[in-house]
mmCIF file with all atom_site columns, C-alpha atoms in Angstrom:
data_model
loop_
_atom_site.group_PDB
_atom_site.id
_atom_site.type_symbol
_atom_site.label_atom_id
_atom_site.label_alt_id
_atom_site.label_comp_id
_atom_site.label_asym_id
_atom_site.label_entity_id
_atom_site.label_seq_id
_atom_site.pdbx_PDB_ins_code
_atom_site.Cartn_x
_atom_site.Cartn_y
_atom_site.Cartn_z
_atom_site.occupancy
_atom_site.B_iso_or_equiv
_atom_site.pdbx_formal_charge
_atom_site.auth_seq_id
_atom_site.auth_comp_id
_atom_site.auth_asym_id
_atom_site.auth_atom_id
_atom_site.pdbx_PDB_model_num
ATOM 1   C CA . PRO A 1 1   ? 244.539 56.356 29.430 1.00 37.00 ? 1   PRO A CA 1
ATOM 2   C CA . VAL A 1 2   ? 248.105 57.176 28.651 1.00 36.00 ? 2   VAL A CA 1
ATOM 3   C CA . PRO A 1 3   ? 249.751 54.387 26.592 1.00 41.00 ? 3   PRO A CA 1
ATOM 4   C CA . ALA A 1 4   ? 252.124 52.178 28.435 1.00 44.00 ? 4   ALA A CA 1
ATOM 5   C CA . TYR A 1 5   ? 255.192 51.277 26.341 1.00 46.00 ? 5   TYR A CA 1
ATOM 6   C CA . PHE A 1 6   ? 256.217 48.438 28.658 1.00 46.00 ? 6   PHE A CA 1
ATOM 7   C CA . ASN A 1 7   ? 256.682 44.970 27.262 1.00 50.00 ? 7   ASN A CA 1
ATOM 8   C CA . ASP A 1 8   ? 256.352 42.056 29.647 1.00 52.00 ? 8   ASP A CA 1
ATOM 9   C CA . SER A 1 9   ? 260.112 41.450 30.060 1.00 52.00 ? 9   SER A CA 1
ATOM 10  C CA . GLN A 1 10  ? 260.540 45.139 31.000 1.00 52.00 ? 10  GLN A CA 1
ATOM 11  C CA . ARG A 1 11  ? 257.633 44.839 33.385 1.00 52.00 ? 11  ARG A CA 1
ATOM 12  C CA . GLN A 1 12  ? 259.055 41.743 34.954 1.00 53.00 ? 12  GLN A CA 1
ATOM 13  C CA . ALA A 1 13  ? 262.492 43.372 35.185 1.00 55.00 ? 13  ALA A CA 1
ATOM 14  C CA . THR A 1 14  ? 260.909 46.326 36.924 1.00 54.00 ? 14  THR A CA 1
ATOM 15  C CA . LYS A 1 15  ? 259.188 43.991 39.398 1.00 52.00 ? 15  LYS A CA 1
ATOM 16  C CA . ASP A 1 16  ? 262.453 42.073 39.993 1.00 55.00 ? 16  ASP A CA 1
ATOM 17  C CA . ALA A 1 17  ? 264.378 45.301 40.567 1.00 55.00 ? 17  ALA A CA 1
ATOM 18  C CA . GLY A 1 18  ? 261.698 46.354 43.001 1.00 50.00 ? 18  GLY A CA 1
ATOM 19  C CA . THR A 1 19  ? 261.888 43.105 44.867 1.00 49.00 ? 19  THR A CA 1
ATOM 20  C CA . ILE A 1 20  ? 265.667 43.249 44.918 1.00 49.00 ? 20  ILE A CA 1
ATOM 21  C CA . SER A 1 21  ? 265.691 46.685 46.401 1.00 50.00 ? 21  SER A CA 1
ATOM 22  C CA . GLY A 1 22  ? 263.290 45.566 49.130 1.00 45.00 ? 22  GLY A CA 1
ATOM 23  C CA . LEU A 1 23  ? 260.275 47.396 47.926 1.00 44.00 ? 23  LEU A CA 1
ATOM 24  C CA . GLN A 1 24  ? 257.044 45.579 48.088 1.00 43.00 ? 24  GLN A CA 1
ATOM 25  C CA . VAL A 1 25  ? 255.907 45.380 44.530 1.00 40.00 ? 25  VAL A CA 1
ATOM 26  C CA . LEU A 1 26  ? 252.156 45.325 44.502 1.00 40.00 ? 26  LEU A CA 1
ATOM 27  C CA . ARG A 1 27  ? 251.630 46.006 40.890 1.00 42.00 ? 27  ARG A CA 1
ATOM 28  C CA . ILE A 1 28  ? 253.505 47.534 38.017 1.00 43.00 ? 28  ILE A CA 1
ATOM 29  C CA . ILE A 1 29  ? 251.185 50.076 36.533 1.00 43.00 ? 29  ILE A CA 1
ATOM 30  C CA . ASN A 1 30  ? 250.391 51.200 33.025 1.00 48.00 ? 30  ASN A CA 1
ATOM 31  C CA . GLU A 1 31  ? 248.391 54.293 33.608 1.00 64.00 ? 31  GLU A CA 1
ATOM 32  C CA . PRO A 1 32  ? 248.893 57.360 35.729 1.00 70.00 ? 32  PRO A CA 1
ATOM 33  C CA . THR A 1 33  ? 245.473 57.003 37.218 1.00 69.00 ? 33  THR A CA 1
ATOM 34  C CA . ALA A 1 34  ? 246.309 53.588 38.503 1.00 72.00 ? 34  ALA A CA 1
ATOM 35  C CA . ALA A 1 35  ? 249.441 54.988 40.026 1.00 72.00 ? 35  ALA A CA 1
ATOM 36  C CA . ALA A 1 36  ? 247.519 57.694 41.872 1.00 72.00 ? 36  ALA A CA 1
ATOM 37  C CA . ILE A 1 37  ? 244.960 55.091 43.163 1.00 73.00 ? 37  ILE A CA 1
ATOM 38  C CA . ALA A 1 38  ? 247.766 52.814 44.322 1.00 69.00 ? 38  ALA A CA 1
ATOM 39  C CA . TYR A 1 39  ? 248.891 55.663 46.514 1.00 69.00 ? 39  TYR A CA 1
ATOM 40  C CA . GLY A 1 40  ? 245.419 56.228 47.804 1.00 74.00 ? 40  GLY A CA 1
ATOM 41  C CA . LEU A 1 41  ? 245.656 59.808 46.562 1.00 72.00 ? 41  LEU A CA 1
ATOM 42  C CA . ASP A 1 42  ? 241.973 59.645 45.731 1.00 67.00 ? 42  ASP A CA 1
ATOM 43  C CA . LYS A 1 43  ? 241.300 59.236 49.501 1.00 72.00 ? 43  LYS A CA 1
ATOM 44  C CA . LYS A 1 44  ? 243.497 62.183 50.608 1.00 66.00 ? 44  LYS A CA 1
ATOM 45  C CA . GLY A 1 45  ? 241.663 65.021 52.203 1.00 67.00 ? 45  GLY A CA 1
ATOM 46  C CA . VAL A 1 46  ? 238.914 67.124 50.670 1.00 68.00 ? 46  VAL A CA 1
ATOM 47  C CA . GLY A 1 47  ? 239.020 69.423 47.669 1.00 80.00 ? 47  GLY A CA 1
ATOM 48  C CA . GLU A 1 48  ? 240.960 69.128 44.559 1.00 88.00 ? 48  GLU A CA 1
ATOM 49  C CA . ARG A 1 49  ? 244.449 67.619 44.399 1.00 89.00 ? 49  ARG A CA 1
ATOM 50  C CA . ASN A 1 50  ? 246.886 67.982 41.531 1.00 93.00 ? 50  ASN A CA 1
ATOM 51  C CA . VAL A 1 51  ? 249.189 64.984 41.112 1.00 91.00 ? 51  VAL A CA 1
ATOM 52  C CA . LEU A 1 52  ? 252.253 64.736 38.883 1.00 94.00 ? 52  LEU A CA 1
ATOM 53  C CA . ILE A 1 53  ? 253.167 61.186 37.780 1.00 93.00 ? 53  ILE A CA 1
ATOM 54  C CA . PHE A 1 54  ? 256.799 60.839 36.744 1.00 95.00 ? 54  PHE A CA 1
ATOM 55  C CA . ASP A 1 55  ? 257.208 57.482 34.910 1.00 93.00 ? 55  ASP A CA 1
ATOM 56  C CA . LEU A 1 56  ? 260.765 56.617 33.827 1.00 94.00 ? 56  LEU A CA 1
ATOM 57  C CA . GLY A 1 57  ? 260.989 53.038 32.647 1.00 87.00 ? 57  GLY A CA 1
ATOM 58  C CA . GLY A 1 58  ? 263.434 50.978 30.698 1.00 84.00 ? 58  GLY A CA 1
ATOM 59  C CA . GLY A 1 59  ? 262.927 52.607 27.342 1.00 87.00 ? 59  GLY A CA 1
ATOM 60  C CA . THR A 1 60  ? 260.297 55.405 27.716 1.00 87.00 ? 60  THR A CA 1
ATOM 61  C CA . PHE A 1 61  ? 259.579 58.402 29.841 1.00 93.00 ? 61  PHE A CA 1
ATOM 62  C CA . ASP A 1 62  ? 256.104 59.850 30.637 1.00 92.00 ? 62  ASP A CA 1
ATOM 63  C CA . VAL A 1 63  ? 254.994 62.723 32.769 1.00 94.00 ? 63  VAL A CA 1
ATOM 64  C CA . SER A 1 64  ? 251.244 63.200 33.498 1.00 92.00 ? 64  SER A CA 1
ATOM 65  C CA . ILE A 1 65  ? 249.387 65.615 35.516 1.00 93.00 ? 65  ILE A CA 1
ATOM 66  C CA . LEU A 1 66  ? 246.069 64.560 37.017 1.00 90.00 ? 66  LEU A CA 1
ATOM 67  C CA . THR A 1 67  ? 243.511 66.331 39.111 1.00 90.00 ? 67  THR A CA 1
ATOM 68  C CA . ILE A 1 68  ? 241.561 64.331 41.640 1.00 86.00 ? 68  ILE A CA 1
ATOM 69  C CA . GLU A 1 69  ? 238.342 65.538 43.182 1.00 84.00 ? 69  GLU A CA 1
ATOM 70  C CA . ASP A 1 70  ? 235.807 63.389 45.037 1.00 81.00 ? 70  ASP A CA 1
ATOM 71  C CA . GLY A 1 71  ? 237.425 60.268 43.644 1.00 76.00 ? 71  GLY A CA 1
ATOM 72  C CA . ILE A 1 72  ? 237.127 61.554 40.070 1.00 80.00 ? 72  ILE A CA 1
ATOM 73  C CA . PHE A 1 73  ? 240.370 61.595 38.052 1.00 81.00 ? 73  PHE A CA 1
ATOM 74  C CA . GLU A 1 74  ? 240.962 64.021 35.198 1.00 85.00 ? 74  GLU A CA 1
ATOM 75  C CA . VAL A 1 75  ? 244.186 63.884 33.105 1.00 87.00 ? 75  VAL A CA 1
ATOM 76  C CA . LYS A 1 76  ? 245.228 67.484 32.586 1.00 92.00 ? 76  LYS A CA 1
ATOM 77  C CA . SER A 1 77  ? 248.335 66.997 30.528 1.00 92.00 ? 77  SER A CA 1
ATOM 78  C CA . THR A 1 78  ? 250.919 64.466 29.455 1.00 90.00 ? 78  THR A CA 1
ATOM 79  C CA . ALA A 1 79  ? 254.493 64.936 28.096 1.00 92.00 ? 79  ALA A CA 1
ATOM 80  C CA . GLY A 1 80  ? 257.501 62.836 27.792 1.00 91.00 ? 80  GLY A CA 1
ATOM 81  C CA . ASP A 1 81  ? 260.056 61.145 25.587 1.00 91.00 ? 81  ASP A CA 1
ATOM 82  C CA . THR A 1 82  ? 259.357 57.768 23.939 1.00 87.00 ? 82  THR A CA 1
ATOM 83  C CA . HIS A 1 83  ? 263.092 57.269 23.543 1.00 89.00 ? 83  HIS A CA 1
ATOM 84  C CA . LEU A 1 84  ? 264.542 57.821 26.978 1.00 94.00 ? 84  LEU A CA 1
ATOM 85  C CA . GLY A 1 85  ? 264.937 55.352 29.713 1.00 94.00 ? 85  GLY A CA 1
ATOM 86  C CA . GLY A 1 86  ? 267.161 53.071 31.701 1.00 95.00 ? 86  GLY A CA 1
ATOM 87  C CA . GLU A 1 87  ? 268.649 51.536 28.580 1.00 96.00 ? 87  GLU A CA 1
ATOM 88  C CA . ASP A 1 88  ? 270.141 54.884 27.634 1.00 97.00 ? 88  ASP A CA 1
ATOM 89  C CA . PHE A 1 89  ? 271.850 55.125 31.002 1.00 98.00 ? 89  PHE A CA 1
ATOM 90  C CA . ASP A 1 90  ? 273.278 51.560 30.514 1.00 97.00 ? 90  ASP A CA 1
ATOM 91  C CA . ASN A 1 91  ? 274.511 52.571 27.080 1.00 97.00 ? 91  ASN A CA 1
ATOM 92  C CA . ARG A 1 92  ? 276.537 55.436 28.509 1.00 98.00 ? 92  ARG A CA 1
ATOM 93  C CA . MET A 1 93  ? 278.172 53.143 30.999 1.00 98.00 ? 93  MET A CA 1
ATOM 94  C CA . VAL A 1 94  ? 278.944 50.506 28.344 1.00 98.00 ? 94  VAL A CA 1
ATOM 95  C CA . THR A 1 95  ? 280.592 53.141 26.206 1.00 98.00 ? 95  THR A CA 1
ATOM 96  C CA . HIS A 1 96  ? 282.651 54.277 29.155 1.00 99.00 ? 96  HIS A CA 1
ATOM 97  C CA . PHE A 1 97  ? 283.968 50.779 29.812 1.00 99.00 ? 97  PHE A CA 1
ATOM 98  C CA . VAL A 1 98  ? 284.608 50.053 26.154 1.00 98.00 ? 98  VAL A CA 1
ATOM 99  C CA . GLN A 1 99  ? 286.863 53.097 26.151 1.00 98.00 ? 99  GLN A CA 1
ATOM 100 C CA . GLU A 1 100 ? 288.515 52.032 29.396 1.00 99.00 ? 100 GLU A CA 1
ATOM 101 C CA . PHE A 1 101 ? 289.161 48.536 28.009 1.00 98.00 ? 101 PHE A CA 1
ATOM 102 C CA . LYS A 1 102 ? 290.666 50.064 24.838 1.00 98.00 ? 102 LYS A CA 1
ATOM 103 C CA . ARG A 1 103 ? 292.933 52.286 26.971 1.00 98.00 ? 103 ARG A CA 1
ATOM 104 C CA . LYS A 1 104 ? 294.139 49.398 29.170 1.00 98.00 ? 104 LYS A CA 1
ATOM 105 C CA . TYR A 1 105 ? 294.428 46.598 26.642 1.00 98.00 ? 105 TYR A CA 1
ATOM 106 C CA . LYS A 1 106 ? 294.518 48.320 23.238 1.00 98.00 ? 106 LYS A CA 1
ATOM 107 C CA . LYS A 1 107 ? 291.596 46.159 22.138 1.00 98.00 ? 107 LYS A CA 1
ATOM 108 C CA . ASP A 1 108 ? 288.195 47.046 20.727 1.00 97.00 ? 108 ASP A CA 1
ATOM 109 C CA . LEU A 1 109 ? 285.324 45.254 22.467 1.00 96.00 ? 109 LEU A CA 1
ATOM 110 C CA . THR A 1 110 ? 282.765 46.499 19.967 1.00 96.00 ? 110 THR A CA 1
ATOM 111 C CA . SER A 1 111 ? 283.963 43.866 17.488 1.00 96.00 ? 111 SER A CA 1
ATOM 112 C CA . ASN A 1 112 ? 282.551 41.133 19.674 1.00 98.00 ? 112 ASN A CA 1
ATOM 113 C CA . LYS A 1 113 ? 278.766 40.957 20.255 1.00 97.00 ? 113 LYS A CA 1
ATOM 114 C CA . ARG A 1 114 ? 278.979 38.398 23.071 1.00 98.00 ? 114 ARG A CA 1
ATOM 115 C CA . ALA A 1 115 ? 281.538 40.455 24.962 1.00 98.00 ? 115 ALA A CA 1
ATOM 116 C CA . LEU A 1 116 ? 279.364 43.591 24.613 1.00 98.00 ? 116 LEU A CA 1
ATOM 117 C CA . ARG A 1 117 ? 276.343 41.657 25.783 1.00 97.00 ? 117 ARG A CA 1
ATOM 118 C CA . ARG A 1 118 ? 278.155 40.413 28.920 1.00 98.00 ? 118 ARG A CA 1
ATOM 119 C CA . LEU A 1 119 ? 279.452 43.989 29.579 1.00 98.00 ? 119 LEU A CA 1
ATOM 120 C CA . ARG A 1 120 ? 275.959 45.389 29.243 1.00 98.00 ? 120 ARG A CA 1
ATOM 121 C CA . THR A 1 121 ? 274.531 42.875 31.754 1.00 97.00 ? 121 THR A CA 1
ATOM 122 C CA . SER A 1 122 ? 277.244 43.898 34.204 1.00 98.00 ? 122 SER A CA 1
ATOM 123 C CA . CYS A 1 123 ? 276.470 47.580 33.570 1.00 98.00 ? 123 CYS A CA 1
ATOM 124 C CA . GLU A 1 124 ? 272.718 47.011 34.283 1.00 97.00 ? 124 GLU A CA 1
ATOM 125 C CA . ARG A 1 125 ? 273.602 45.357 37.567 1.00 97.00 ? 125 ARG A CA 1
ATOM 126 C CA . ALA A 1 126 ? 276.118 48.127 38.421 1.00 98.00 ? 126 ALA A CA 1
ATOM 127 C CA . LYS A 1 127 ? 273.447 50.754 37.688 1.00 98.00 ? 127 LYS A CA 1
ATOM 128 C CA . ARG A 1 128 ? 271.060 49.082 40.179 1.00 96.00 ? 128 ARG A CA 1
ATOM 129 C CA . THR A 1 129 ? 273.850 48.821 42.807 1.00 97.00 ? 129 THR A CA 1
ATOM 130 C CA . LEU A 1 130 ? 274.597 52.545 42.378 1.00 98.00 ? 130 LEU A CA 1
ATOM 131 C CA . SER A 1 131 ? 271.078 53.460 43.516 1.00 96.00 ? 131 SER A CA 1
ATOM 132 C CA . SER A 1 132 ? 271.935 52.210 47.002 1.00 96.00 ? 132 SER A CA 1
ATOM 133 C CA . SER A 1 133 ? 275.793 52.308 47.021 1.00 97.00 ? 133 SER A CA 1
ATOM 134 C CA . THR A 1 134 ? 278.256 55.019 46.003 1.00 98.00 ? 134 THR A CA 1
ATOM 135 C CA . GLN A 1 135 ? 280.420 52.539 44.136 1.00 98.00 ? 135 GLN A CA 1
ATOM 136 C CA . ALA A 1 136 ? 279.891 49.376 42.021 1.00 98.00 ? 136 ALA A CA 1
ATOM 137 C CA . SER A 1 137 ? 282.367 46.817 40.759 1.00 98.00 ? 137 SER A CA 1
ATOM 138 C CA . ILE A 1 138 ? 282.466 45.102 37.356 1.00 98.00 ? 138 ILE A CA 1
ATOM 139 C CA . GLU A 1 139 ? 284.083 41.641 37.386 1.00 98.00 ? 139 GLU A CA 1
ATOM 140 C CA . ILE A 1 140 ? 283.918 39.731 34.117 1.00 98.00 ? 140 ILE A CA 1
ATOM 141 C CA . ASP A 1 141 ? 286.155 36.719 33.613 1.00 98.00 ? 141 ASP A CA 1
ATOM 142 C CA . SER A 1 142 ? 287.575 36.185 30.121 1.00 98.00 ? 142 SER A CA 1
ATOM 143 C CA . LEU A 1 143 ? 285.629 39.085 28.591 1.00 98.00 ? 143 LEU A CA 1
ATOM 144 C CA . PHE A 1 144 ? 287.569 39.292 25.390 1.00 98.00 ? 144 PHE A CA 1
ATOM 145 C CA . GLU A 1 145 ? 290.534 37.305 24.092 1.00 97.00 ? 145 GLU A CA 1
ATOM 146 C CA . GLY A 1 146 ? 291.033 35.732 27.511 1.00 97.00 ? 146 GLY A CA 1
ATOM 147 C CA . ILE A 1 147 ? 291.320 39.035 29.283 1.00 98.00 ? 147 ILE A CA 1
ATOM 148 C CA . ASP A 1 148 ? 289.564 39.286 32.705 1.00 98.00 ? 148 ASP A CA 1
ATOM 149 C CA . PHE A 1 149 ? 287.971 42.714 33.147 1.00 98.00 ? 149 PHE A CA 1
ATOM 150 C CA . TYR A 1 150 ? 287.923 43.886 36.769 1.00 99.00 ? 150 TYR A CA 1
ATOM 151 C CA . THR A 1 151 ? 287.102 47.481 37.359 1.00 99.00 ? 151 THR A CA 1
ATOM 152 C CA . SER A 1 152 ? 284.679 49.734 39.163 1.00 98.00 ? 152 SER A CA 1
ATOM 153 C CA . ILE A 1 153 ? 282.609 52.903 38.770 1.00 99.00 ? 153 ILE A CA 1
ATOM 154 C CA . THR A 1 154 ? 281.444 55.482 41.315 1.00 98.00 ? 154 THR A CA 1
ATOM 155 C CA . ARG A 1 155 ? 277.914 56.889 41.542 1.00 98.00 ? 155 ARG A CA 1
ATOM 156 C CA . ALA A 1 156 ? 279.462 60.334 40.830 1.00 98.00 ? 156 ALA A CA 1
ATOM 157 C CA . ARG A 1 157 ? 281.011 59.103 37.561 1.00 99.00 ? 157 ARG A CA 1
ATOM 158 C CA . PHE A 1 158 ? 277.730 57.450 36.552 1.00 99.00 ? 158 PHE A CA 1
ATOM 159 C CA . GLU A 1 159 ? 275.943 60.738 37.148 1.00 98.00 ? 159 GLU A CA 1
ATOM 160 C CA . GLU A 1 160 ? 278.514 62.615 35.059 1.00 99.00 ? 160 GLU A CA 1
ATOM 161 C CA . LEU A 1 161 ? 278.146 60.142 32.128 1.00 98.00 ? 161 LEU A CA 1
ATOM 162 C CA . ASN A 1 162 ? 274.408 60.690 32.177 1.00 98.00 ? 162 ASN A CA 1
ATOM 163 C CA . ALA A 1 163 ? 274.227 64.359 33.306 1.00 98.00 ? 163 ALA A CA 1
ATOM 164 C CA . ASP A 1 164 ? 272.566 65.690 30.166 1.00 98.00 ? 164 ASP A CA 1
ATOM 165 C CA . LEU A 1 165 ? 270.054 62.830 30.036 1.00 98.00 ? 165 LEU A CA 1
ATOM 166 C CA . PHE A 1 166 ? 269.066 63.169 33.655 1.00 98.00 ? 166 PHE A CA 1
ATOM 167 C CA . ARG A 1 167 ? 268.720 66.963 33.193 1.00 97.00 ? 167 ARG A CA 1
ATOM 168 C CA . SER A 1 168 ? 266.526 66.404 30.134 1.00 97.00 ? 168 SER A CA 1
ATOM 169 C CA . THR A 1 169 ? 263.865 64.716 32.224 1.00 97.00 ? 169 THR A CA 1
ATOM 170 C CA . MET A 1 170 ? 262.998 68.089 33.671 1.00 97.00 ? 170 MET A CA 1
ATOM 171 C CA . GLU A 1 171 ? 261.840 69.467 30.315 1.00 96.00 ? 171 GLU A CA 1
ATOM 172 C CA . PRO A 1 172 ? 258.742 67.339 30.073 1.00 96.00 ? 172 PRO A CA 1
ATOM 173 C CA . VAL A 1 173 ? 257.958 68.137 33.665 1.00 98.00 ? 173 VAL A CA 1
ATOM 174 C CA . GLU A 1 174 ? 257.976 71.842 32.959 1.00 98.00 ? 174 GLU A CA 1
ATOM 175 C CA . LYS A 1 175 ? 256.074 71.284 29.731 1.00 96.00 ? 175 LYS A CA 1
ATOM 176 C CA . SER A 1 176 ? 253.329 69.186 31.436 1.00 96.00 ? 176 SER A CA 1
ATOM 177 C CA . ILE A 1 177 ? 252.894 71.870 34.106 1.00 98.00 ? 177 ILE A CA 1
ATOM 178 C CA . ARG A 1 178 ? 252.671 74.612 31.428 1.00 98.00 ? 178 ARG A CA 1
ATOM 179 C CA . ASP A 1 179 ? 250.206 72.598 29.354 1.00 96.00 ? 179 ASP A CA 1
ATOM 180 C CA . ALA A 1 180 ? 247.994 71.985 32.458 1.00 96.00 ? 180 ALA A CA 1
ATOM 181 C CA . LYS A 1 181 ? 248.114 75.823 32.978 1.00 97.00 ? 181 LYS A CA 1
ATOM 182 C CA . MET A 1 182 ? 249.435 75.360 36.442 1.00 97.00 ? 182 MET A CA 1
ATOM 183 C CA . ASP A 1 183 ? 252.423 76.609 38.468 1.00 96.00 ? 183 ASP A CA 1
ATOM 184 C CA . LYS A 1 184 ? 254.671 74.013 40.087 1.00 96.00 ? 184 LYS A CA 1
ATOM 185 C CA . ALA A 1 185 ? 253.611 75.317 43.540 1.00 96.00 ? 185 ALA A CA 1
ATOM 186 C CA . GLN A 1 186 ? 250.147 73.962 42.698 1.00 96.00 ? 186 GLN A CA 1
ATOM 187 C CA . ILE A 1 187 ? 251.262 70.381 42.495 1.00 96.00 ? 187 ILE A CA 1
ATOM 188 C CA . HIS A 1 188 ? 250.208 68.606 45.662 1.00 92.00 ? 188 HIS A CA 1
ATOM 189 C CA . ASP A 1 189 ? 251.708 65.151 45.077 1.00 91.00 ? 189 ASP A CA 1
ATOM 190 C CA . ILE A 1 190 ? 254.579 63.722 43.023 1.00 93.00 ? 190 ILE A CA 1
ATOM 191 C CA . VAL A 1 191 ? 254.454 60.031 42.217 1.00 91.00 ? 191 VAL A CA 1
ATOM 192 C CA . LEU A 1 192 ? 257.404 58.119 40.896 1.00 92.00 ? 192 LEU A CA 1
ATOM 193 C CA . VAL A 1 193 ? 256.822 55.080 38.748 1.00 89.00 ? 193 VAL A CA 1
ATOM 194 C CA . GLY A 1 194 ? 259.375 52.890 36.820 1.00 89.00 ? 194 GLY A CA 1
ATOM 195 C CA . GLY A 1 195 ? 262.724 51.289 37.729 1.00 91.00 ? 195 GLY A CA 1
ATOM 196 C CA . SER A 1 196 ? 264.842 54.306 36.720 1.00 94.00 ? 196 SER A CA 1
ATOM 197 C CA . THR A 1 197 ? 263.171 56.615 39.228 1.00 94.00 ? 197 THR A CA 1
ATOM 198 C CA . ARG A 1 198 ? 265.233 54.802 41.888 1.00 94.00 ? 198 ARG A CA 1
ATOM 199 C CA . ILE A 1 199 ? 268.299 56.616 40.625 1.00 96.00 ? 199 ILE A CA 1
ATOM 200 C CA . PRO A 1 200 ? 269.184 59.125 43.416 1.00 96.00 ? 200 PRO A CA 1
ATOM 201 C CA . LYS A 1 201 ? 270.233 61.922 40.972 1.00 97.00 ? 201 LYS A CA 1
ATOM 202 C CA . VAL A 1 202 ? 266.873 61.717 39.107 1.00 97.00 ? 202 VAL A CA 1
ATOM 203 C CA . GLN A 1 203 ? 265.017 61.999 42.506 1.00 96.00 ? 203 GLN A CA 1
ATOM 204 C CA . LYS A 1 204 ? 267.235 64.896 43.531 1.00 96.00 ? 204 LYS A CA 1
ATOM 205 C CA . LEU A 1 205 ? 266.673 66.870 40.288 1.00 97.00 ? 205 LEU A CA 1
ATOM 206 C CA . LEU A 1 206 ? 262.907 66.386 40.653 1.00 96.00 ? 206 LEU A CA 1
ATOM 207 C CA . GLN A 1 207 ? 262.951 67.326 44.348 1.00 96.00 ? 207 GLN A CA 1
ATOM 208 C CA . ASP A 1 208 ? 265.045 70.406 43.758 1.00 96.00 ? 208 ASP A CA 1
ATOM 209 C CA . PHE A 1 209 ? 262.726 71.439 40.953 1.00 97.00 ? 209 PHE A CA 1
ATOM 210 C CA . PHE A 1 210 ? 259.827 71.252 43.370 1.00 96.00 ? 210 PHE A CA 1
ATOM 211 C CA . ASN A 1 211 ? 261.777 73.072 46.027 1.00 94.00 ? 211 ASN A CA 1
ATOM 212 C CA . GLY A 1 212 ? 262.410 70.142 48.324 1.00 92.00 ? 212 GLY A CA 1
ATOM 213 C CA . LYS A 1 213 ? 258.934 68.606 48.188 1.00 92.00 ? 213 LYS A CA 1
ATOM 214 C CA . GLU A 1 214 ? 258.657 64.984 49.306 1.00 90.00 ? 214 GLU A CA 1
ATOM 215 C CA . LEU A 1 215 ? 258.315 62.404 46.484 1.00 91.00 ? 215 LEU A CA 1
ATOM 216 C CA . ASN A 1 216 ? 255.938 59.390 46.701 1.00 86.00 ? 216 ASN A CA 1
ATOM 217 C CA . LYS A 1 217 ? 258.138 56.498 45.882 1.00 77.00 ? 217 LYS A CA 1
ATOM 218 C CA . SER A 1 218 ? 256.841 53.471 47.645 1.00 56.00 ? 218 SER A CA 1
ATOM 219 C CA . ILE A 1 219 ? 255.610 51.600 44.656 1.00 50.00 ? 219 ILE A CA 1
#
């Protein structure tokens, strides 16, 4: 099986995020095979199915391609980035607001660990909000030297801040397809796993890459 780099707090956070967004969280999965089984892809039709699992968690990113035939799973390829995930998207937002705070108040938040921690928590929340809304507000009382920090960020700005990171998720997708000696047209099912796959831009990039194909995202 493909290694799962999830620790328990990440797994719990993913479950919580799933519950918050109204998804029924049945189980958080470690392995691509489990993901495919959870979707009942082993029961779908006759003949061979090629499934791409796109797993973008808090700190890691895995892409796997499996072939399913008669209930037998075979992993054809895996690719990914062990240092890419939701935390990186949070970091970009934190940096954005640190700069805004410096512009507005001529003060450097990075000198204060607690202020940074509070800002990061707000950014994580804002990121989740932006998966369902086009704008999110940040409201932190007495963030630094008694200054209340009230501001907001749009989904479009969040996407701009992370544009290169979001785009970089497509490289392992291409690589896994190449390594499996397939063409993208041969992928029957695409399964999304991990909290960060709820980000609309990530879904759109993936869907565009597969020419508008539906994504399985009910986990």
